[in-house]
PDB file of C-alpha atoms in Angstrom:
ATOM      1  CA  UNK A   1     -59.301-151.119 -73.743  1.00  0.00           C
ATOM      2  CA  UNK A   2     -62.973-151.675 -72.911  1.00  0.00           C
ATOM      3  CA  UNK A   3     -64.873-152.980 -75.934  1.00  0.00           C
ATOM      4  CA  UNK A   4     -68.595-153.431 -76.452  1.00  0.00           C
ATOM      5  CA  UNK A   5     -70.145-156.799 -77.174  1.00  0.00           C
ATOM      6  CA  UNK A   6     -72.849-157.317 -79.783  1.00  0.00           C
ATOM      7  CA  UNK A   7     -73.162-155.453 -83.064  1.00  0.00           C
ATOM      8  CA  UNK A   8     -73.354-151.795 -84.082  1.00  0.00           C
ATOM      9  CA  UNK A   9     -76.496-150.323 -85.604  1.00  0.00           C
ATOM     10  CA  UNK A  10     -77.052-148.772 -89.018  1.00  0.00           C
ATOM     11  CA  UNK A  11     -75.991-145.081 -89.090  1.00  0.00           C
ATOM     12  CA  UNK A  12     -73.631-145.486 -86.113  1.00  0.00           C
ATOM     13  CA  UNK A  13     -70.295-143.688 -86.430  1.00  0.00           C
ATOM     14  CA  UNK A  14     -67.407-145.962 -85.497  1.00  0.00           C
ATOM     15  CA  UNK A  15     -63.672-145.624 -85.003  1.00  0.00           C
ATOM     16  CA  UNK A  16     -61.964-148.208 -87.214  1.00  0.00           C
ATOM     17  CA  UNK A  17     -58.394-149.262 -87.994  1.00  0.00           C
ATOM     18  CA  UNK A  18     -57.368-150.358 -91.495  1.00  0.00           C
ATOM     19  CA  UNK A  19     -56.109-153.974 -91.513  1.00  0.00           C
ATOM     20  CA  UNK A  20     -56.099-154.971 -95.188  1.00  0.00           C
ATOM     21  CA  UNK A  21     -56.618-153.255 -98.543  1.00  0.00           C
ATOM     22  CA  UNK A  22     -57.545-154.823-101.895  1.00  0.00           C
ATOM     23  CA  UNK A  23     -58.265-153.273-105.286  1.00  0.00           C
ATOM     24  CA  UNK A  24     -61.930-152.683-104.423  1.00  0.00           C
ATOM     25  CA  UNK A  25     -62.220-152.803-100.622  1.00  0.00           C
ATOM     26  CA  UNK A  26     -60.618-151.832 -97.368  1.00  0.00           C
ATOM     27  CA  UNK A  27     -61.070-154.200 -94.434  1.00  0.00           C
ATOM     28  CA  UNK A  28     -61.053-152.601 -91.016  1.00  0.00           C
ATOM     29  CA  UNK A  29     -61.159-153.572 -87.361  1.00  0.00           C
ATOM     30  CA  UNK A  30     -63.991-151.987 -85.358  1.00  0.00           C
ATOM     31  CA  UNK A  31     -61.992-150.618 -82.447  1.00  0.00           C
ATOM     32  CA  UNK A  32     -65.010-150.146 -80.179  1.00  0.00           C
ATOM     33  CA  UNK A  33     -66.307-153.732 -80.472  1.00  0.00           C
ATOM     34  CA  UNK A  34     -64.984-157.149 -79.476  1.00  0.00           C
ATOM     35  CA  UNK A  35     -63.676-159.192 -82.406  1.00  0.00           C
ATOM     36  CA  UNK A  36     -65.603-157.359 -85.106  1.00  0.00           C
ATOM     37  CA  UNK A  37     -64.408-156.375 -88.567  1.00  0.00           C
ATOM     38  CA  UNK A  38     -66.002-154.333 -91.312  1.00  0.00           C
ATOM     39  CA  UNK A  39     -65.607-153.601 -95.006  1.00  0.00           C
ATOM     40  CA  UNK A  40     -65.525-150.326 -96.948  1.00  0.00           C
ATOM     41  CA  UNK A  41     -66.120-150.676-100.693  1.00  0.00           C
ATOM     42  CA  UNK A  42     -64.449-148.158-102.993  1.00  0.00           C
ATOM     43  CA  UNK A  43     -67.914-146.801-103.879  1.00  0.00           C
ATOM     44  CA  UNK A  44     -68.110-145.588-100.258  1.00  0.00           C
ATOM     45  CA  UNK A  45     -64.759-143.811-100.384  1.00  0.00           C
ATOM     46  CA  UNK A  46     -63.910-140.320-101.573  1.00  0.00           C
ATOM     47  CA  UNK A  47     -62.722-140.279-105.193  1.00  0.00           C
ATOM     48  CA  UNK A  48     -59.392-138.793-104.172  1.00  0.00           C
ATOM     49  CA  UNK A  49     -58.871-141.719-101.812  1.00  0.00           C
ATOM     50  CA  UNK A  50     -59.705-144.263-104.519  1.00  0.00           C
ATOM     51  CA  UNK A  51     -57.183-142.656-106.893  1.00  0.00           C
ATOM     52  CA  UNK A  52     -54.498-142.665-104.186  1.00  0.00           C
ATOM     53  CA  UNK A  53     -55.275-145.757-102.105  1.00  0.00           C
ATOM     54  CA  UNK A  54     -51.635-146.296-101.156  1.00  0.00           C
ATOM     55  CA  UNK A  55     -51.505-142.797 -99.685  1.00  0.00           C
ATOM     56  CA  UNK A  56     -54.843-142.641 -97.867  1.00  0.00           C
ATOM     57  CA  UNK A  57     -55.479-146.294 -96.960  1.00  0.00           C
ATOM     58  CA  UNK A  58     -52.333-147.208 -95.098  1.00  0.00           C
ATOM     59  CA  UNK A  59     -52.427-150.242 -92.823  1.00  0.00           C
ATOM     60  CA  UNK A  60     -52.877-149.126 -89.221  1.00  0.00           C
ATOM     61  CA  UNK A  61     -54.526-145.812 -90.066  1.00  0.00           C
ATOM     62  CA  UNK A  62     -57.502-144.954 -87.872  1.00  0.00           C
ATOM     63  CA  UNK A  63     -60.694-143.727 -89.552  1.00  0.00           C
ATOM     64  CA  UNK A  64     -64.239-142.784 -88.670  1.00  0.00           C
ATOM     65  CA  UNK A  65     -66.761-144.813 -90.668  1.00  0.00           C
ATOM     66  CA  UNK A  66     -70.539-144.828 -90.893  1.00  0.00           C
ATOM     67  CA  UNK A  67     -72.422-148.126 -90.626  1.00  0.00           C
ATOM     68  CA  UNK A  68     -74.413-148.721 -93.820  1.00  0.00           C
ATOM     69  CA  UNK A  69     -75.564-152.313 -93.367  1.00  0.00           C
ATOM     70  CA  UNK A  70     -75.364-155.024 -90.699  1.00  0.00           C
ATOM     71  CA  UNK A  71     -75.721-158.731 -91.522  1.00  0.00           C
ATOM     72  CA  UNK A  72     -76.573-160.059 -88.070  1.00  0.00           C
ATOM     73  CA  UNK A  73     -76.344-163.748 -89.017  1.00  0.00           C
ATOM     74  CA  UNK A  74     -72.885-163.539 -90.582  1.00  0.00           C
ATOM     75  CA  UNK A  75     -71.666-160.556 -88.526  1.00  0.00           C
ATOM     76  CA  UNK A  76     -70.758-158.651 -91.677  1.00  0.00           C
ATOM     77  CA  UNK A  77     -70.608-154.871 -91.379  1.00  0.00           C
ATOM     78  CA  UNK A  78     -70.620-152.651 -94.462  1.00  0.00           C
ATOM     79  CA  UNK A  79     -69.209-149.190 -93.864  1.00  0.00           C
ATOM     80  CA  UNK A  80     -68.783-145.825 -95.543  1.00  0.00           C
ATOM     81  CA  UNK A  81     -66.041-143.233 -95.302  1.00  0.00           C
ATOM     82  CA  UNK A  82     -67.422-140.636 -97.707  1.00  0.00           C
ATOM     83  CA  UNK A  83     -70.712-140.267 -95.804  1.00  0.00           C
ATOM     84  CA  UNK A  84     -68.931-138.995 -92.688  1.00  0.00           C
ATOM     85  CA  UNK A  85     -68.744-135.196 -92.516  1.00  0.00           C
ATOM     86  CA  UNK A  86     -65.631-133.455 -91.244  1.00  0.00           C
ATOM     87  CA  UNK A  87     -67.480-132.151 -88.184  1.00  0.00           C
ATOM     88  CA  UNK A  88     -68.777-135.646 -87.399  1.00  0.00           C
ATOM     89  CA  UNK A  89     -65.303-137.118 -87.800  1.00  0.00           C
ATOM     90  CA  UNK A  90     -63.733-134.530 -85.527  1.00  0.00           C
ATOM     91  CA  UNK A  91     -66.443-134.919 -82.860  1.00  0.00           C
ATOM     92  CA  UNK A  92     -66.160-138.720 -82.932  1.00  0.00           C
ATOM     93  CA  UNK A  93     -62.375-138.642 -82.566  1.00  0.00           C
ATOM     94  CA  UNK A  94     -62.618-136.284 -79.594  1.00  0.00           C
ATOM     95  CA  UNK A  95     -65.000-138.771 -77.997  1.00  0.00           C
ATOM     96  CA  UNK A  96     -62.631-141.633 -78.789  1.00  0.00           C
ATOM     97  CA  UNK A  97     -59.679-139.849 -77.196  1.00  0.00           C
ATOM     98  CA  UNK A  98     -61.787-139.169 -74.105  1.00  0.00           C
ATOM     99  CA  UNK A  99     -62.690-142.870 -73.944  1.00  0.00           C
ATOM    100  CA  UNK A 100     -58.983-143.714 -74.017  1.00  0.00           C
ATOM    101  CA  UNK A 101     -58.420-141.275 -71.160  1.00  0.00           C
ATOM    102  CA  UNK A 102     -61.184-142.951 -69.170  1.00  0.00           C
ATOM    103  CA  UNK A 103     -59.810-146.407 -69.937  1.00  0.00           C
ATOM    104  CA  UNK A 104     -56.299-145.361 -68.880  1.00  0.00           C
ATOM    105  CA  UNK A 105     -57.807-144.110 -65.614  1.00  0.00           C
ATOM    106  CA  UNK A 106     -59.574-147.435 -65.057  1.00  0.00           C
ATOM    107  CA  UNK A 107     -56.444-149.472 -65.812  1.00  0.00           C
ATOM    108  CA  UNK A 108     -54.413-147.317 -63.416  1.00  0.00           C
ATOM    109  CA  UNK A 109     -57.093-147.825 -60.763  1.00  0.00           C
ATOM    110  CA  UNK A 110     -57.101-151.610 -61.293  1.00  0.00           C
ATOM    111  CA  UNK A 111     -53.312-151.836 -61.003  1.00  0.00           C
ATOM    112  CA  UNK A 112     -53.207-149.578 -57.943  1.00  0.00           C
ATOM    113  CA  UNK A 113     -55.864-151.607 -56.121  1.00  0.00           C
ATOM    114  CA  UNK A 114     -54.788-155.077 -57.245  1.00  0.00           C
ATOM    115  CA  UNK A 115     -58.023-155.595 -59.174  1.00  0.00           C
ATOM    116  CA  UNK A 116     -58.249-157.631 -62.379  1.00  0.00           C
ATOM    117  CA  UNK A 117     -59.056-155.222 -65.211  1.00  0.00           C
ATOM    118  CA  UNK A 118     -61.214-157.773 -67.048  1.00  0.00           C
ATOM    119  CA  UNK A 119     -63.326-158.314 -63.939  1.00  0.00           C
ATOM    120  CA  UNK A 120     -63.639-154.558 -63.604  1.00  0.00           C
ATOM    121  CA  UNK A 121     -64.720-154.279 -67.240  1.00  0.00           C
ATOM    122  CA  UNK A 122     -67.525-156.747 -66.490  1.00  0.00           C
ATOM    123  CA  UNK A 123     -68.899-154.296 -63.927  1.00  0.00           C
ATOM    124  CA  UNK A 124     -69.269-151.803 -66.753  1.00  0.00           C
ATOM    125  CA  UNK A 125     -71.687-154.058 -68.589  1.00  0.00           C
ATOM    126  CA  UNK A 126     -73.267-152.988 -71.841  1.00  0.00           C
ATOM    127  CA  UNK A 127     -76.318-151.646 -69.984  1.00  0.00           C
ATOM    128  CA  UNK A 128     -74.244-149.013 -68.172  1.00  0.00           C
ATOM    129  CA  UNK A 129     -72.252-148.194 -71.295  1.00  0.00           C
ATOM    130  CA  UNK A 130     -75.449-147.921 -73.351  1.00  0.00           C
ATOM    131  CA  UNK A 131     -77.108-145.716 -70.722  1.00  0.00           C
ATOM    132  CA  UNK A 132     -74.233-143.241 -70.544  1.00  0.00           C
ATOM    133  CA  UNK A 133     -72.693-143.631 -73.995  1.00  0.00           C
ATOM    134  CA  UNK A 134     -69.284-144.791 -72.779  1.00  0.00           C
ATOM    135  CA  UNK A 135     -66.819-144.871 -69.888  1.00  0.00           C
ATOM    136  CA  UNK A 136     -65.958-141.189 -70.132  1.00  0.00           C
ATOM    137  CA  UNK A 137     -69.565-139.887 -69.998  1.00  0.00           C
ATOM    138  CA  UNK A 138     -70.161-142.164 -66.994  1.00  0.00           C
ATOM    139  CA  UNK A 139     -67.105-140.760 -65.224  1.00  0.00           C
ATOM    140  CA  UNK A 140     -68.326-137.255 -66.045  1.00  0.00           C
ATOM    141  CA  UNK A 141     -71.609-138.076 -64.307  1.00  0.00           C
ATOM    142  CA  UNK A 142     -69.676-139.342 -61.284  1.00  0.00           C
ATOM    143  CA  UNK A 143     -67.625-136.130 -61.199  1.00  0.00           C
ATOM    144  CA  UNK A 144     -70.790-134.036 -61.509  1.00  0.00           C
ATOM    145  CA  UNK A 145     -73.178-135.864 -59.158  1.00  0.00           C
ATOM    146  CA  UNK A 146     -70.894-137.558 -56.669  1.00  0.00           C
ATOM    147  CA  UNK A 147     -69.844-140.932 -55.320  1.00  0.00           C
ATOM    148  CA  UNK A 148     -73.376-142.371 -55.135  1.00  0.00           C
ATOM    149  CA  UNK A 149     -73.363-142.679 -58.939  1.00  0.00           C
ATOM    150  CA  UNK A 150     -70.810-145.504 -58.569  1.00  0.00           C
ATOM    151  CA  UNK A 151     -73.389-147.689 -56.790  1.00  0.00           C
ATOM    152  CA  UNK A 152     -74.475-148.847 -60.247  1.00  0.00           C
ATOM    153  CA  UNK A 153     -71.175-150.734 -60.537  1.00  0.00           C
ATOM    154  CA  UNK A 154     -71.899-152.812 -57.418  1.00  0.00           C
ATOM    155  CA  UNK A 155     -68.303-152.786 -56.189  1.00  0.00           C
ATOM    156  CA  UNK A 156     -67.036-152.668 -52.602  1.00  0.00           C
ATOM    157  CA  UNK A 157     -67.560-149.292 -50.940  1.00  0.00           C
ATOM    158  CA  UNK A 158     -63.824-148.943 -50.259  1.00  0.00           C
ATOM    159  CA  UNK A 159     -63.033-149.499 -53.946  1.00  0.00           C
ATOM    160  CA  UNK A 160     -65.845-147.158 -54.978  1.00  0.00           C
ATOM    161  CA  UNK A 161     -64.439-144.400 -52.780  1.00  0.00           C
ATOM    162  CA  UNK A 162     -60.939-144.923 -54.181  1.00  0.00           C
ATOM    163  CA  UNK A 163     -62.286-144.762 -57.743  1.00  0.00           C
ATOM    164  CA  UNK A 164     -64.293-141.637 -56.932  1.00  0.00           C
ATOM    165  CA  UNK A 165     -61.196-139.861 -55.603  1.00  0.00           C
ATOM    166  CA  UNK A 166     -59.278-140.773 -58.763  1.00  0.00           C
ATOM    167  CA  UNK A 167     -62.106-139.535 -60.993  1.00  0.00           C
ATOM    168  CA  UNK A 168     -62.245-136.265 -59.057  1.00  0.00           C
ATOM    169  CA  UNK A 169     -58.513-135.820 -59.598  1.00  0.00           C
ATOM    170  CA  UNK A 170     -58.394-136.817 -63.288  1.00  0.00           C
ATOM    171  CA  UNK A 171     -61.771-135.756 -64.748  1.00  0.00           C
ATOM    172  CA  UNK A 172     -62.350-132.019 -64.849  1.00  0.00           C
ATOM    173  CA  UNK A 173     -65.861-130.805 -65.599  1.00  0.00           C
ATOM    174  CA  UNK A 174     -66.133-128.242 -68.394  1.00  0.00           C
ATOM    175  CA  UNK A 175     -67.053-124.802 -67.154  1.00  0.00           C
ATOM    176  CA  UNK A 176     -68.955-121.893 -68.566  1.00  0.00           C
ATOM    177  CA  UNK A 177     -67.010-118.635 -68.321  1.00  0.00           C
ATOM    178  CA  UNK A 178     -68.042-114.986 -68.390  1.00  0.00           C
ATOM    179  CA  UNK A 179     -65.349-112.327 -68.476  1.00  0.00           C
ATOM    180  CA  UNK A 180     -65.271-108.600 -68.999  1.00  0.00           C
ATOM    181  CA  UNK A 181     -64.781-105.202 -67.446  1.00  0.00           C
ATOM    182  CA  UNK A 182     -66.672-104.200 -64.318  1.00  0.00           C
ATOM    183  CA  UNK A 183     -67.024-100.436 -63.816  1.00  0.00           C
ATOM    184  CA  UNK A 184     -68.188 -98.936 -60.530  1.00  0.00           C
ATOM    185  CA  UNK A 185     -68.936 -95.255 -59.903  1.00  0.00           C
ATOM    186  CA  UNK A 186     -69.882 -93.574 -56.611  1.00  0.00           C
ATOM    187  CA  UNK A 187     -69.610 -90.031 -55.218  1.00  0.00           C
ATOM    188  CA  UNK A 188     -70.317 -91.050 -51.622  1.00  0.00           C
ATOM    189  CA  UNK A 189     -67.587 -91.861 -49.137  1.00  0.00           C
ATOM    190  CA  UNK A 190     -69.283 -95.075 -48.087  1.00  0.00           C
ATOM    191  CA  UNK A 191     -69.591 -96.033 -51.733  1.00  0.00           C
ATOM    192  CA  UNK A 192     -65.914 -95.418 -52.344  1.00  0.00           C
ATOM    193  CA  UNK A 193     -65.039 -97.668 -49.413  1.00  0.00           C
ATOM    194  CA  UNK A 194     -67.309-100.357 -50.869  1.00  0.00           C
ATOM    195  CA  UNK A 195     -65.475-100.120 -54.187  1.00  0.00           C
ATOM    196  CA  UNK A 196     -62.156-100.617 -52.410  1.00  0.00           C
ATOM    197  CA  UNK A 197     -63.474-103.760 -50.693  1.00  0.00           C
ATOM    198  CA  UNK A 198     -65.253-105.101 -53.812  1.00  0.00           C
ATOM    199  CA  UNK A 199     -62.912-108.076 -54.163  1.00  0.00           C
ATOM    200  CA  UNK A 200     -63.692-109.273 -50.628  1.00  0.00           C
ATOM    201  CA  UNK A 201     -67.430-108.924 -51.214  1.00  0.00           C
ATOM    202  CA  UNK A 202     -67.252-110.883 -54.477  1.00  0.00           C
ATOM    203  CA  UNK A 203     -65.056-113.631 -52.976  1.00  0.00           C
ATOM    204  CA  UNK A 204     -67.546-114.211 -50.160  1.00  0.00           C
ATOM    205  CA  UNK A 205     -70.424-114.499 -52.622  1.00  0.00           C
ATOM    206  CA  UNK A 206     -68.490-116.976 -54.767  1.00  0.00           C
ATOM    207  CA  UNK A 207     -67.560-119.153 -51.791  1.00  0.00           C
ATOM    208  CA  UNK A 208     -71.126-119.154 -50.485  1.00  0.00           C
ATOM    209  CA  UNK A 209     -72.736-120.032 -53.825  1.00  0.00           C
ATOM    210  CA  UNK A 210     -70.047-122.359 -55.230  1.00  0.00           C
ATOM    211  CA  UNK A 211     -68.648-120.653 -58.288  1.00  0.00           C
ATOM    212  CA  UNK A 212     -65.185-119.324 -59.120  1.00  0.00           C
ATOM    213  CA  UNK A 213     -64.482-115.654 -59.536  1.00  0.00           C
ATOM    214  CA  UNK A 214     -61.511-113.438 -60.255  1.00  0.00           C
ATOM    215  CA  UNK A 215     -61.692-109.674 -59.708  1.00  0.00           C
ATOM    216  CA  UNK A 216     -58.561-107.725 -60.626  1.00  0.00           C
ATOM    217  CA  UNK A 217     -58.225-103.984 -60.000  1.00  0.00           C
ATOM    218  CA  UNK A 218     -57.341-102.186 -63.248  1.00  0.00           C
ATOM    219  CA  UNK A 219     -57.371 -98.624 -61.953  1.00  0.00           C
ATOM    220  CA  UNK A 220     -60.413 -96.592 -60.889  1.00  0.00           C
ATOM    221  CA  UNK A 221     -63.182 -97.262 -61.711  1.00  0.00           C
ATOM    222  CA  UNK A 222     -62.323-100.472 -63.586  1.00  0.00           C
ATOM    223  CA  UNK A 223     -61.992-104.119 -62.536  1.00  0.00           C
ATOM    224  CA  UNK A 224     -61.404-107.181 -64.688  1.00  0.00           C
ATOM    225  CA  UNK A 225     -64.094-109.714 -63.735  1.00  0.00           C
ATOM    226  CA  UNK A 226     -64.070-113.417 -64.622  1.00  0.00           C
ATOM    227  CA  UNK A 227     -66.723-115.880 -63.441  1.00  0.00           C
ATOM    228  CA  UNK A 228     -66.538-119.676 -63.903  1.00  0.00           C
ATOM    229  CA  UNK A 229     -69.328-122.112 -63.040  1.00  0.00           C
ATOM    230  CA  UNK A 230     -70.599-125.522 -64.093  1.00  0.00           C
ATOM    231  CA  UNK A 231     -73.006-124.149 -66.689  1.00  0.00           C
ATOM    232  CA  UNK A 232     -74.021-120.955 -68.469  1.00  0.00           C
ATOM    233  CA  UNK A 233     -77.168-120.490 -66.385  1.00  0.00           C
ATOM    234  CA  UNK A 234     -75.157-120.467 -63.175  1.00  0.00           C
ATOM    235  CA  UNK A 235     -72.564-118.016 -64.518  1.00  0.00           C
ATOM    236  CA  UNK A 236     -75.301-115.622 -65.646  1.00  0.00           C
ATOM    237  CA  UNK A 237     -76.981-115.887 -62.251  1.00  0.00           C
ATOM    238  CA  UNK A 238     -73.634-115.250 -60.548  1.00  0.00           C
ATOM    239  CA  UNK A 239     -73.102-112.120 -62.645  1.00  0.00           C
ATOM    240  CA  UNK A 240     -76.543-110.785 -61.718  1.00  0.00           C
ATOM    241  CA  UNK A 241     -75.891-111.596 -58.064  1.00  0.00           C
ATOM    242  CA  UNK A 242     -72.518-109.840 -58.004  1.00  0.00           C
ATOM    243  CA  UNK A 243     -73.686-106.678 -59.760  1.00  0.00           C
ATOM    244  CA  UNK A 244     -76.825-106.466 -57.583  1.00  0.00           C
ATOM    245  CA  UNK A 245     -74.784-106.915 -54.400  1.00  0.00           C
ATOM    246  CA  UNK A 246     -72.287-104.222 -55.387  1.00  0.00           C
ATOM    247  CA  UNK A 247     -75.067-101.870 -56.486  1.00  0.00           C
ATOM    248  CA  UNK A 248     -76.717-102.313 -53.078  1.00  0.00           C
ATOM    249  CA  UNK A 249     -73.489-101.555 -51.242  1.00  0.00           C
ATOM    250  CA  UNK A 250     -72.776 -98.434 -53.288  1.00  0.00           C
ATOM    251  CA  UNK A 251     -76.245 -96.966 -52.897  1.00  0.00           C
ATOM    252  CA  UNK A 252     -79.013 -95.753 -55.199  1.00  0.00           C
ATOM    253  CA  UNK A 253     -77.123 -92.940 -56.984  1.00  0.00           C
ATOM    254  CA  UNK A 254     -74.137 -95.129 -57.775  1.00  0.00           C
ATOM    255  CA  UNK A 255     -73.612 -97.086 -60.979  1.00  0.00           C
ATOM    256  CA  UNK A 256     -72.337-100.627 -61.608  1.00  0.00           C
ATOM    257  CA  UNK A 257     -71.751-101.533 -65.240  1.00  0.00           C
ATOM    258  CA  UNK A 258     -70.404-104.756 -66.782  1.00  0.00           C
ATOM    259  CA  UNK A 259     -68.993-104.853 -70.322  1.00  0.00           C
ATOM    260  CA  UNK A 260     -68.438-108.351 -71.682  1.00  0.00           C
ATOM    261  CA  UNK A 261     -65.244-109.323 -73.437  1.00  0.00           C
ATOM    262  CA  UNK A 262     -65.567-110.229 -77.104  1.00  0.00           C
ATOM    263  CA  UNK A 263     -64.725-113.907 -77.501  1.00  0.00           C
TER     264      UNK A 263
END
């Protein structure tokens, strides 16, 4: 797996693996860095852990630790377990799992294209990793902004295109979703026809403006509407666009109402 060179900074949260435990310390491997170890003193562990070290500090267990002190000259890293909140731990582990996903993608790409993985890692130098925060955030940027983002790697255009296609297939951008009940009322014949063709109208808008929409007829005058887009702002704009378009088709005395689902 890709590992950073250099040293972490004070207050960094790191994924670590327990390698050795003594009466007063736990020695861990810093999984995100090349050939770096750290130490957690019992004073930086939860009391429950100290009382049950054999249970909580098993060799091979992965933890999230906070960097308390860095001795640059001797490369000694002092860490804390108790100063990591549950929310921080959970968030860090999600990020770590995403990094593993990104690394698996890169290793698959290297094998498929006959490229040495270590040479490929060198393309992702620490400047790129530092700028984006990791492999996964970089791949997210590629998925969001397109193939040109890969120019930073300075690899052959054919390889860049192959990597872009793989990223598109494997990395799915998170989407903002709005869902709820759409109600349309009209007493005019033309308005009633517009209601019947509402799904076609909405589909055309979605295709034109690049968002996803689902409109399911639930029985007059109700439809189940679901809108998905790359961010909340775009979903809200899409909702306004859809309701305005339908209101215009139905006419001034008609009514278009959207009731959001509770979620």
